[in-house]
């Protein structure tokens, strides 16, 4: 019986070099992933987080390209050799619109409440 990976057409190298990237530490918060690593050579690395276009990546404060792994849809980063800190940040472009919508709703409800109070006082 073939595995789902074999059926998907995803290929893996014959030997994986597990010593190339050593994760030293990592932190995960909503919308942010930070990790330190050491590597003997530059390497392409998959981060176990779904790719969305609004992810930004920084290595030691310098922006790098974030790409989508075609096999699994995860974040793929090309990381340089040496010991570095990587910071991934997700910025939702619709966040300011949510605040604007909430402020508009509060303004409309406030206006309606004021009008209702004013009409009761006139009676």
PDB file of C-alpha atoms in Angstrom:
ATOM      1  CA  UNK A   1       0.000   0.000   0.000  1.00  0.00           C
ATOM      2  CA  UNK A   2       1.462   3.386  -1.008  1.00  0.00           C
ATOM      3  CA  UNK A   3       1.631   6.191   1.521  1.00  0.00           C
ATOM      4  CA  UNK A   4      -0.220   9.447   0.977  1.00  0.00           C
ATOM      5  CA  UNK A   5       3.148  11.179   0.452  1.00  0.00           C
ATOM      6  CA  UNK A   6       4.059   8.829  -2.368  1.00  0.00           C
ATOM      7  CA  UNK A   7       0.663   9.372  -3.943  1.00  0.00           C
ATOM      8  CA  UNK A   8       0.985  13.168  -3.683  1.00  0.00           C
ATOM      9  CA  UNK A   9       4.042  13.336  -5.931  1.00  0.00           C
ATOM     10  CA  UNK A  10       6.183  14.922  -3.181  1.00  0.00           C
ATOM     11  CA  UNK A  11       9.752  13.682  -3.363  1.00  0.00           C
ATOM     12  CA  UNK A  12      12.317  13.509  -0.599  1.00  0.00           C
ATOM     13  CA  UNK A  13      16.114  13.373  -0.925  1.00  0.00           C
ATOM     14  CA  UNK A  14      17.776   9.994  -0.396  1.00  0.00           C
ATOM     15  CA  UNK A  15      19.667  11.209   2.683  1.00  0.00           C
ATOM     16  CA  UNK A  16      18.707  14.106   4.896  1.00  0.00           C
ATOM     17  CA  UNK A  17      21.584  15.993   6.519  1.00  0.00           C
ATOM     18  CA  UNK A  18      20.162  16.481  10.019  1.00  0.00           C
ATOM     19  CA  UNK A  19      23.312  18.238  11.249  1.00  0.00           C
ATOM     20  CA  UNK A  20      22.993  21.243   8.946  1.00  0.00           C
ATOM     21  CA  UNK A  21      20.602  23.282  11.112  1.00  0.00           C
ATOM     22  CA  UNK A  22      20.570  23.269  14.901  1.00  0.00           C
ATOM     23  CA  UNK A  23      17.757  25.188  16.585  1.00  0.00           C
ATOM     24  CA  UNK A  24      19.066  26.819  19.753  1.00  0.00           C
ATOM     25  CA  UNK A  25      15.881  28.421  21.071  1.00  0.00           C
ATOM     26  CA  UNK A  26      12.436  29.450  19.901  1.00  0.00           C
ATOM     27  CA  UNK A  27       9.406  31.469  21.036  1.00  0.00           C
ATOM     28  CA  UNK A  28       5.930  31.385  19.587  1.00  0.00           C
ATOM     29  CA  UNK A  29       3.239  34.003  20.129  1.00  0.00           C
ATOM     30  CA  UNK A  30       0.165  34.829  18.113  1.00  0.00           C
ATOM     31  CA  UNK A  31       1.409  36.413  14.911  1.00  0.00           C
ATOM     32  CA  UNK A  32       5.100  36.009  15.746  1.00  0.00           C
ATOM     33  CA  UNK A  33       7.700  33.232  15.712  1.00  0.00           C
ATOM     34  CA  UNK A  34      11.261  33.863  16.901  1.00  0.00           C
ATOM     35  CA  UNK A  35      14.050  31.302  16.863  1.00  0.00           C
ATOM     36  CA  UNK A  36      17.829  31.148  17.023  1.00  0.00           C
ATOM     37  CA  UNK A  37      19.773  28.634  14.989  1.00  0.00           C
ATOM     38  CA  UNK A  38      23.295  27.607  14.080  1.00  0.00           C
ATOM     39  CA  UNK A  39      24.164  26.183  10.685  1.00  0.00           C
ATOM     40  CA  UNK A  40      27.377  25.119   8.990  1.00  0.00           C
ATOM     41  CA  UNK A  41      26.081  26.176   5.582  1.00  0.00           C
ATOM     42  CA  UNK A  42      23.200  28.116   4.079  1.00  0.00           C
ATOM     43  CA  UNK A  43      20.040  26.050   3.991  1.00  0.00           C
ATOM     44  CA  UNK A  44      16.400  26.095   2.931  1.00  0.00           C
ATOM     45  CA  UNK A  45      14.243  25.516   5.998  1.00  0.00           C
ATOM     46  CA  UNK A  46      10.557  24.737   6.458  1.00  0.00           C
ATOM     47  CA  UNK A  47       8.763  26.390   9.351  1.00  0.00           C
ATOM     48  CA  UNK A  48       5.791  24.389  10.581  1.00  0.00           C
ATOM     49  CA  UNK A  49       3.316  27.208  10.043  1.00  0.00           C
ATOM     50  CA  UNK A  50       0.906  27.715   7.154  1.00  0.00           C
ATOM     51  CA  UNK A  51       2.092  30.191   4.548  1.00  0.00           C
ATOM     52  CA  UNK A  52       0.098  33.369   3.979  1.00  0.00           C
ATOM     53  CA  UNK A  53       1.341  36.306   1.892  1.00  0.00           C
ATOM     54  CA  UNK A  54       1.427  38.665   4.894  1.00  0.00           C
ATOM     55  CA  UNK A  55       4.244  36.844   6.746  1.00  0.00           C
ATOM     56  CA  UNK A  56       7.474  38.874   6.955  1.00  0.00           C
ATOM     57  CA  UNK A  57      10.816  37.309   7.937  1.00  0.00           C
ATOM     58  CA  UNK A  58      13.924  38.933   9.383  1.00  0.00           C
ATOM     59  CA  UNK A  59      17.353  37.414  10.022  1.00  0.00           C
ATOM     60  CA  UNK A  60      19.214  39.506  12.599  1.00  0.00           C
ATOM     61  CA  UNK A  61      16.891  42.412  11.757  1.00  0.00           C
ATOM     62  CA  UNK A  62      17.379  42.234   7.971  1.00  0.00           C
ATOM     63  CA  UNK A  63      14.372  41.328   5.817  1.00  0.00           C
ATOM     64  CA  UNK A  64      14.519  38.075   3.856  1.00  0.00           C
ATOM     65  CA  UNK A  65      12.085  36.516   1.399  1.00  0.00           C
ATOM     66  CA  UNK A  66       9.298  34.300   2.686  1.00  0.00           C
ATOM     67  CA  UNK A  67       8.166  31.682   0.202  1.00  0.00           C
ATOM     68  CA  UNK A  68       5.575  28.932   0.122  1.00  0.00           C
ATOM     69  CA  UNK A  69       6.641  25.300   0.141  1.00  0.00           C
ATOM     70  CA  UNK A  70       4.761  23.762  -2.771  1.00  0.00           C
ATOM     71  CA  UNK A  71       4.569  20.311  -1.191  1.00  0.00           C
ATOM     72  CA  UNK A  72       2.814  21.151   2.073  1.00  0.00           C
ATOM     73  CA  UNK A  73       1.955  24.879   1.956  1.00  0.00           C
ATOM     74  CA  UNK A  74       4.292  25.739   4.825  1.00  0.00           C
ATOM     75  CA  UNK A  75       6.646  28.700   5.206  1.00  0.00           C
ATOM     76  CA  UNK A  76       9.994  28.157   3.499  1.00  0.00           C
ATOM     77  CA  UNK A  77      13.037  30.295   4.325  1.00  0.00           C
ATOM     78  CA  UNK A  78      16.504  30.405   2.792  1.00  0.00           C
ATOM     79  CA  UNK A  79      18.742  30.886   5.823  1.00  0.00           C
ATOM     80  CA  UNK A  80      22.411  31.897   5.790  1.00  0.00           C
ATOM     81  CA  UNK A  81      25.212  29.956   7.466  1.00  0.00           C
ATOM     82  CA  UNK A  82      26.274  30.786  11.015  1.00  0.00           C
ATOM     83  CA  UNK A  83      24.399  31.573  14.219  1.00  0.00           C
ATOM     84  CA  UNK A  84      21.450  33.913  13.684  1.00  0.00           C
ATOM     85  CA  UNK A  85      18.083  34.977  15.078  1.00  0.00           C
ATOM     86  CA  UNK A  86      15.054  34.649  12.804  1.00  0.00           C
ATOM     87  CA  UNK A  87      11.883  36.607  13.455  1.00  0.00           C
ATOM     88  CA  UNK A  88       8.685  35.816  11.546  1.00  0.00           C
ATOM     89  CA  UNK A  89       5.882  38.351  11.912  1.00  0.00           C
ATOM     90  CA  UNK A  90       2.343  38.158  10.544  1.00  0.00           C
ATOM     91  CA  UNK A  91       0.741  41.522   9.829  1.00  0.00           C
ATOM     92  CA  UNK A  92      -2.958  41.323   9.044  1.00  0.00           C
ATOM     93  CA  UNK A  93      -3.708  44.101   6.522  1.00  0.00           C
ATOM     94  CA  UNK A  94      -7.379  44.125   7.544  1.00  0.00           C
ATOM     95  CA  UNK A  95      -6.735  44.835  11.222  1.00  0.00           C
ATOM     96  CA  UNK A  96      -7.118  48.650  10.909  1.00  0.00           C
ATOM     97  CA  UNK A  97     -10.436  48.128   9.113  1.00  0.00           C
ATOM     98  CA  UNK A  98     -11.746  46.097  12.051  1.00  0.00           C
ATOM     99  CA  UNK A  99     -11.013  48.998  14.400  1.00  0.00           C
ATOM    100  CA  UNK A 100     -12.677  51.434  12.003  1.00  0.00           C
ATOM    101  CA  UNK A 101     -15.756  49.179  11.784  1.00  0.00           C
ATOM    102  CA  UNK A 102     -15.938  48.902  15.580  1.00  0.00           C
ATOM    103  CA  UNK A 103     -15.623  52.686  15.999  1.00  0.00           C
ATOM    104  CA  UNK A 104     -18.363  53.219  13.389  1.00  0.00           C
ATOM    105  CA  UNK A 105     -20.658  50.764  15.166  1.00  0.00           C
ATOM    106  CA  UNK A 106     -20.093  52.480  18.512  1.00  0.00           C
ATOM    107  CA  UNK A 107     -20.778  55.888  16.921  1.00  0.00           C
ATOM    108  CA  UNK A 108     -24.039  54.690  15.322  1.00  0.00           C
ATOM    109  CA  UNK A 109     -25.221  53.018  18.543  1.00  0.00           C
ATOM    110  CA  UNK A 110     -24.297  56.141  20.511  1.00  0.00           C
ATOM    111  CA  UNK A 111     -26.213  58.341  18.078  1.00  0.00           C
ATOM    112  CA  UNK A 112     -29.284  56.075  18.207  1.00  0.00           C
ATOM    113  CA  UNK A 113     -29.158  55.977  22.005  1.00  0.00           C
ATOM    114  CA  UNK A 114     -28.840  59.761  22.172  1.00  0.00           C
ATOM    115  CA  UNK A 115     -31.789  60.252  19.792  1.00  0.00           C
ATOM    116  CA  UNK A 116     -33.936  57.851  21.800  1.00  0.00           C
ATOM    117  CA  UNK A 117     -33.079  59.622  25.045  1.00  0.00           C
ATOM    118  CA  UNK A 118     -33.780  63.017  23.459  1.00  0.00           C
ATOM    119  CA  UNK A 119     -37.194  61.879  22.157  1.00  0.00           C
ATOM    120  CA  UNK A 120     -38.141  60.573  25.636  1.00  0.00           C
ATOM    121  CA  UNK A 121     -37.182  63.886  27.241  1.00  0.00           C
ATOM    122  CA  UNK A 122     -39.391  65.847  24.787  1.00  0.00           C
ATOM    123  CA  UNK A 123     -42.516  63.957  25.862  1.00  0.00           C
TER     124      UNK A 123
END
